[in-house]
């Protein structure tokens, strides 16, 4: 029973790390597109 809990914990840890990295990438692209849009609006 304990091994199952350990496996679930490892699975969720890797899942959380993946979600954090992807959200960071999405944030970067979102801000980059927002900045390019603002620059095109100013010109």
Short mmCIF file of C-alpha atoms in Angstrom, two decimals, residues 12-28:
data_model
loop_
_atom_site.label_atom_id
_atom_site.label_comp_id
_atom_site.label_asym_id
_atom_site.label_seq_id
_atom_site.Cartn_x
_atom_site.Cartn_y
_atom_site.Cartn_z
CA UNK A 12 2.23 14.02 -9.27
CA UNK A 13 5.65 15.56 -8.59
CA UNK A 14 6.73 15.05 -12.22
CA UNK A 15 3.32 16.27 -13.41
CA UNK A 16 3.64 19.42 -11.30
CA UNK A 17 7.14 20.11 -12.64
CA UNK A 18 5.87 19.71 -16.20
CA UNK A 19 2.96 22.07 -15.55
CA UNK A 20 5.25 24.68 -14.02
CA UNK A 21 7.68 24.60 -16.95
CA UNK A 22 4.90 24.78 -19.55
CA UNK A 23 3.16 27.63 -17.74
CA UNK A 24 6.47 29.50 -17.65
CA UNK A 25 6.84 29.02 -21.42
CA UNK A 26 3.25 30.16 -21.99
CA UNK A 27 3.86 33.24 -19.83
CA UNK A 28 6.96 34.09 -21.86
#
